[in-house]
Every structure is written in structure tokens, then in C-alpha cells.
Amino acid sequence: MKAIIGGTGIDRDSRFYENAISTVNRYGEAIYSIKDDIVYLPRHRPGHRLPPHRINYRANIAQLRDLGVTDVISIYAVGSITKLIAPTRFGIVKDFIDFAFGRENTFYDGAGDVVRHVPMIDAFDRELSAAFVATAAMEGFPIPANAVYVTTNGPRFETSAEIEAFRRIGGDVVGMTLGTEVALLREAGIRNASVAYSINWAAGLDAEGMAFMEGESIMKMVSTVIGLAEKTLGKI
Ligand code: HPA
């Protein structure tokens, strides 16, 4: 079984709520849909009801594991720090820096489990990432494959000084969810490729202040990315 995890904008796509199933596993509630052998998991729940720091990441990823999911393409709305992925564009994430805090962010929290420290040097599956890049190129979207994603805790946006600091330490895009989610996918042994699509310049980079893409344009981009994810997962 394969899965697509979607976030802001994506959870308004009908594939993510049409046949919603709500389950409770040992970590709490998870909601997902299944269509044509693909699991669609809206990380903020249908209707975007949970802010990033309140998402039950462990319940979501444990559910995918319980469903026998082996491959995931996870999709993230981000702000652009560099031009690598400018607003209205998308690309593959190759590494992350995690500044989130206060979240249940591990399956190995010492509560009855063994103590384990899972390496993150291979957090993103190379083959799956390359397959997505190849599918995108074939469909006319040449995309970068090497973005560094900075995870903030949110729900507030960043200060201009924070974004300047993130740029200096190598961040290309900023969001509030990837670090927590990808670490858990890695711990669960699920292959993952992450796609970031930018909906704004991060704080301090746009002379006009913070401006976001219109809902309709976001939906269009999201639908392209989901289509590419489905094609990629169908080929591997
Ligand atoms: N910052 C954090 N998360 C985001 C942003 C941003 O500018 N845009 C979309 N998600």
C-alpha cells in the first residue's frame, strides 16, 4: 500500500476527505481515505481543523504503518527563504532543520519501548525522490531536488530576523510540520519523499509584507502535485 500525506490547501482536495475513515490506534485518532489503493491522509484533518503543533503525528504515521503502507509522498505548503523554490513553484526536500518543540515526536519515548536513536542522514528515500523528479520532468515541470526545509513550531509566522537566521544556516523553505512528520516516518521504516510547494515569500523578504497565493491558484498547484505523486507511486 502507498500513501500521500497532504497539508494546507491539499486537505480541500476531495480525495482527502471523500471516503474519510476515522480510527483510533494506540496513539489516538487518525483520519484518512483510501482510493484506488492509495491512502490519502490530511495531516490537519479534513477541513483543516488542527494547527501544526496540535497534529497527532504519531497517530497518523502509526496508522499508515498499521495499514501496511511502505511508500509515502508527503506534501507541504511552505514559505520561500531562497529562490530555489520560489512562490508558485514546488520541489523535492533533501534535508531538514527542526526547531519545533513540545511535540510527541518519537515512537521511542522510553514508555515500554527500547531506547533507540534513529539516524536521519537518510530521512528521505533517494529512489522515490528521484522517481518524483523524473515524473515531474516528463510532465514538463523541471524541479529542484535539494531543498533544505526549516521546521518552526508555529502557529505564528516567523520574524524577519528568524528568517534571515534560517537563510544563513542553509534553509531554503520554511514550514511547521515536516521535521516532526518525516522523523516519525523514518522511525516507522516507511520510505518517504517530500515535496514542498511555496505559497509566499517568508517574513521580511517581500517589500509589501507577507502576501500569500490566492486559494484558487494554490488548489491548481496542489492538484498538479497530487497528480504527479499518484503517477510516481503507480510506477514504483
Ligand atoms: N512560514 C511557515 N510556514 C509556512 C509559511 C511561512 O512563511 N508559508 C506556508 N507555510
Short mmCIF file of C-alpha atoms and ligand atoms in Angstrom, two decimals:
data_model
loop_
_atom_site.label_atom_id
_atom_site.label_comp_id
_atom_site.label_asym_id
_atom_site.label_seq_id
_atom_site.Cartn_x
_atom_site.Cartn_y
_atom_site.Cartn_z
CA MET A 1 0.00 0.00 0.00
CA LYS A 2 1.16 3.55 -0.76
CA ALA A 3 0.12 6.89 0.69
CA ILE A 4 0.04 10.60 0.07
CA ILE A 5 0.07 12.94 3.07
CA GLY A 6 -1.21 16.41 2.36
CA GLY A 7 -1.36 19.68 4.24
CA THR A 8 -2.51 23.25 3.76
CA GLY A 9 -4.60 23.61 0.61
CA ILE A 10 -4.38 19.92 -0.16
CA ASP A 11 -6.86 18.94 2.50
CA ARG A 12 -9.51 20.74 0.45
CA ASP A 13 -8.99 18.27 -2.39
CA SER A 14 -11.86 15.77 -2.34
CA ARG A 15 -9.52 12.76 -2.49
CA PHE A 16 -8.50 13.62 1.08
CA TYR A 17 -11.97 13.53 2.62
CA GLU A 18 -14.36 11.77 0.20
CA ASN A 19 -14.33 8.36 1.89
CA ALA A 20 -12.96 9.50 5.24
CA ILE A 21 -12.37 6.74 7.75
CA SER A 22 -11.77 7.68 11.38
CA THR A 23 -9.81 5.22 13.52
CA VAL A 24 -8.27 5.20 16.96
CA ASN A 25 -4.91 3.48 17.40
CA ARG A 26 -2.60 3.37 20.43
CA TYR A 27 -1.55 6.99 19.84
CA GLY A 28 -5.02 8.47 19.25
CA GLU A 29 -7.29 9.33 16.35
CA ALA A 30 -6.26 9.24 12.70
CA ILE A 31 -8.45 10.13 9.71
CA TYR A 32 -7.71 9.01 6.15
CA SER A 33 -9.35 8.00 2.87
CA ILE A 34 -8.46 5.15 0.52
CA LYS A 35 -8.99 5.39 -3.22
CA ASP A 36 -7.55 3.09 -5.91
CA ASP A 37 -5.10 1.54 -3.42
CA ILE A 38 -3.68 4.88 -2.30
CA VAL A 39 -4.16 6.14 1.25
CA TYR A 40 -4.81 9.89 1.39
CA LEU A 41 -4.03 11.33 4.79
CA PRO A 42 -4.88 15.00 5.51
CA ARG A 43 -2.45 15.82 8.32
CA HIS A 44 -4.56 18.72 9.61
CA ARG A 45 -7.71 16.51 9.40
CA PRO A 46 -10.48 17.17 6.87
CA GLY A 47 -11.43 20.85 6.88
CA HIS A 48 -8.02 21.89 8.27
CA ARG A 49 -9.03 21.66 11.90
CA LEU A 50 -5.68 21.17 13.65
CA PRO A 51 -2.83 23.72 13.85
CA PRO A 52 0.66 22.25 13.22
CA HIS A 53 1.61 21.94 16.91
CA ARG A 54 -1.62 20.07 17.71
CA ILE A 55 -1.46 17.46 14.95
CA ASN A 56 -1.26 13.93 16.28
CA TYR A 57 1.72 12.98 14.11
CA ARG A 58 2.27 9.68 15.88
CA ALA A 59 -1.34 8.54 15.39
CA ASN A 60 -1.13 9.47 11.68
CA ILE A 61 2.13 7.64 11.00
CA ALA A 62 1.27 4.64 13.20
CA GLN A 63 -1.96 4.34 11.19
CA LEU A 64 -0.05 4.24 7.92
CA ARG A 65 2.22 1.56 9.37
CA ASP A 66 -0.80 -0.45 10.57
CA LEU A 67 -2.32 -0.22 7.07
CA GLY A 68 0.87 -1.75 5.64
CA VAL A 69 1.98 1.43 3.86
CA THR A 70 5.52 1.05 2.51
CA ASP A 71 5.92 4.26 0.45
CA VAL A 72 4.75 7.79 1.16
CA ILE A 73 4.91 11.03 -0.77
CA SER A 74 4.35 13.80 1.76
CA ILE A 75 3.43 17.27 0.52
CA TYR A 76 3.99 20.56 2.36
CA ALA A 77 2.97 24.19 1.86
CA VAL A 78 5.97 26.40 2.63
CA GLY A 79 7.29 29.94 2.57
CA SER A 80 10.34 30.63 0.37
CA ILE A 81 13.60 31.71 2.01
CA THR A 82 15.74 31.37 -1.14
CA LYS A 83 14.92 31.36 -4.84
CA LEU A 84 15.45 27.58 -5.06
CA ILE A 85 11.70 27.08 -4.71
CA ALA A 86 10.08 30.49 -5.32
CA PRO A 87 6.39 31.13 -4.64
CA THR A 88 4.11 29.22 -7.12
CA ARG A 89 6.86 26.56 -7.56
CA PHE A 90 7.47 23.17 -6.00
CA GLY A 91 10.44 20.89 -5.46
CA ILE A 92 11.87 17.95 -3.52
CA VAL A 93 13.23 18.32 0.02
CA LYS A 94 16.59 16.68 0.64
CA ASP A 95 17.18 17.65 4.27
CA PHE A 96 15.61 19.44 7.22
CA ILE A 97 16.45 21.51 10.29
CA ASP A 98 13.97 21.10 13.13
CA PHE A 99 13.14 23.94 15.54
CA ALA A 100 9.79 22.52 16.68
CA PHE A 101 9.34 21.81 20.38
CA GLY A 102 6.84 20.34 22.85
CA ARG A 103 5.51 17.75 20.39
CA GLU A 104 5.18 13.98 20.71
CA ASN A 105 7.85 13.46 18.07
CA THR A 106 9.12 9.90 18.56
CA PHE A 107 7.91 6.31 18.78
CA TYR A 108 10.89 5.65 21.07
CA ASP A 109 9.96 7.76 24.07
CA GLY A 110 11.02 5.20 26.68
CA ALA A 111 7.46 4.24 27.62
CA GLY A 112 7.90 0.47 27.47
CA ASP A 113 9.84 0.66 24.24
CA VAL A 114 13.54 0.14 23.75
CA VAL A 115 15.73 3.24 23.69
CA ARG A 116 16.65 3.86 20.04
CA HIS A 117 18.29 6.73 18.23
CA VAL A 118 17.30 6.56 14.58
CA PRO A 119 19.72 8.16 12.06
CA MET A 120 18.32 10.99 9.95
CA ILE A 121 21.11 11.10 7.37
CA ASP A 122 18.84 9.13 5.04
CA ALA A 123 15.50 10.56 6.12
CA PHE A 124 14.36 10.93 2.51
CA ASP A 125 14.28 7.96 0.14
CA ARG A 126 16.58 8.70 -2.81
CA GLU A 127 14.86 6.39 -5.25
CA LEU A 128 11.37 7.69 -4.52
CA SER A 129 12.58 11.31 -4.61
CA ALA A 130 14.31 10.69 -7.96
CA ALA A 131 11.19 8.97 -9.29
CA PHE A 132 9.09 12.05 -8.43
CA VAL A 133 11.63 14.36 -10.11
CA ALA A 134 11.59 12.14 -13.23
CA THR A 135 7.77 12.08 -13.36
CA ALA A 136 7.66 15.87 -12.93
CA ALA A 137 10.25 16.38 -15.69
CA MET A 138 8.29 14.12 -18.04
CA GLU A 139 5.17 16.19 -17.41
CA GLY A 140 7.02 19.43 -18.15
CA PHE A 141 7.98 20.51 -14.64
CA PRO A 142 11.78 20.67 -14.16
CA ILE A 143 12.07 20.87 -10.38
CA PRO A 144 14.93 21.12 -7.86
CA ALA A 145 15.68 18.06 -5.74
CA ASN A 146 17.79 19.62 -3.00
CA ALA A 147 15.75 21.97 -0.81
CA VAL A 148 16.51 22.32 2.90
CA TYR A 149 13.30 22.72 4.95
CA VAL A 150 13.35 24.57 8.27
CA THR A 151 10.60 23.45 10.66
CA THR A 152 9.27 26.07 13.08
CA ASN A 153 6.77 25.37 15.82
CA GLY A 154 4.12 27.85 14.75
CA PRO A 155 1.31 28.58 14.71
CA ARG A 156 2.66 32.10 14.43
CA PHE A 157 4.74 33.01 11.40
CA GLU A 158 8.42 33.85 11.79
CA THR A 159 10.05 37.19 12.48
CA SER A 160 12.21 38.74 9.74
CA ALA A 161 15.29 38.13 11.93
CA GLU A 162 14.40 34.45 12.29
CA ILE A 163 14.11 34.08 8.51
CA GLU A 164 17.45 35.85 7.98
CA ALA A 165 19.00 33.46 10.54
CA PHE A 166 17.46 30.44 8.77
CA ARG A 167 18.85 31.65 5.44
CA ARG A 168 22.34 31.93 6.93
CA ILE A 169 22.26 28.37 8.27
CA GLY A 170 21.21 26.95 4.92
CA GLY A 171 17.40 26.90 4.88
CA ASP A 172 15.60 27.22 1.54
CA VAL A 173 12.00 26.92 2.66
CA VAL A 174 10.14 27.20 5.96
CA GLY A 175 7.11 25.37 7.28
CA MET A 176 5.69 24.00 10.52
CA THR A 177 5.26 20.26 10.02
CA LEU A 178 7.90 18.35 8.03
CA GLY A 179 10.58 17.77 10.68
CA THR A 180 8.19 16.08 13.09
CA GLU A 181 6.45 14.00 10.44
CA VAL A 182 9.49 12.84 8.47
CA ALA A 183 11.36 11.80 11.64
CA LEU A 184 8.40 9.57 12.57
CA LEU A 185 8.15 8.13 9.05
CA ARG A 186 11.85 7.27 9.28
CA GLU A 187 11.40 5.71 12.72
CA ALA A 188 8.48 3.68 11.33
CA GLY A 189 10.68 2.42 8.46
CA ILE A 190 8.36 3.87 5.80
CA ARG A 191 10.04 5.12 2.61
CA ASN A 192 9.27 8.80 2.08
CA ALA A 193 9.84 11.54 -0.46
CA SER A 194 8.77 15.07 0.47
CA VAL A 195 7.51 17.73 -1.91
CA ALA A 196 7.38 21.40 -0.84
CA TYR A 197 5.23 23.93 -2.70
CA SER A 198 5.68 27.59 -1.92
CA ILE A 199 2.74 29.91 -1.34
CA ASN A 200 4.63 33.03 -0.15
CA TRP A 201 7.96 34.72 0.43
CA ALA A 202 8.95 34.19 4.07
CA ALA A 203 8.86 37.07 6.55
CA GLY A 204 10.91 40.11 5.63
CA LEU A 205 11.62 39.05 2.04
CA ASP A 206 8.69 40.77 0.36
CA ALA A 207 8.69 44.58 0.44
CA GLU A 208 4.88 44.51 0.50
CA GLY A 209 4.75 42.48 3.75
CA MET A 210 3.57 38.87 3.85
CA ALA A 211 1.46 38.01 0.82
CA PHE A 212 0.05 34.57 0.05
CA MET A 213 -1.03 32.97 -3.20
CA GLU A 214 -4.76 33.01 -3.85
CA GLY A 215 -6.74 29.94 -2.80
CA GLU A 216 -7.62 29.05 -6.37
CA SER A 217 -4.00 29.14 -7.61
CA ILE A 218 -2.95 27.06 -4.60
CA MET A 219 -5.61 24.46 -5.46
CA LYS A 220 -4.33 24.32 -9.04
CA MET A 221 -0.73 23.79 -7.96
CA VAL A 222 -1.82 21.26 -5.34
CA SER A 223 -3.78 19.30 -7.89
CA THR A 224 -0.71 19.17 -10.17
CA VAL A 225 1.46 17.94 -7.30
CA ILE A 226 -1.06 15.27 -6.22
CA GLY A 227 -1.32 14.07 -9.84
CA LEU A 228 2.48 13.75 -10.06
CA ALA A 229 2.57 11.94 -6.70
CA GLU A 230 -0.09 9.46 -7.86
CA LYS A 231 1.78 8.83 -11.12
CA THR A 232 5.07 8.34 -9.25
CA LEU A 233 3.56 5.92 -6.73
CA GLY A 234 1.89 3.99 -9.57
CA LYS A 235 5.27 3.41 -11.22
CA ILE A 236 7.36 2.18 -8.32
N1 HPA B 1 6.27 30.17 7.40
C1 HPA B 1 5.93 29.00 7.99
N2 HPA B 1 5.10 28.12 7.46
C2 HPA B 1 4.57 28.41 6.25
C3 HPA B 1 4.87 29.61 5.58
C4 HPA B 1 5.76 30.53 6.19
O1 HPA B 1 6.08 31.62 5.65
N3 HPA B 1 4.15 29.58 4.42
C5 HPA B 1 3.48 28.40 4.40
N4 HPA B 1 3.72 27.69 5.50
#
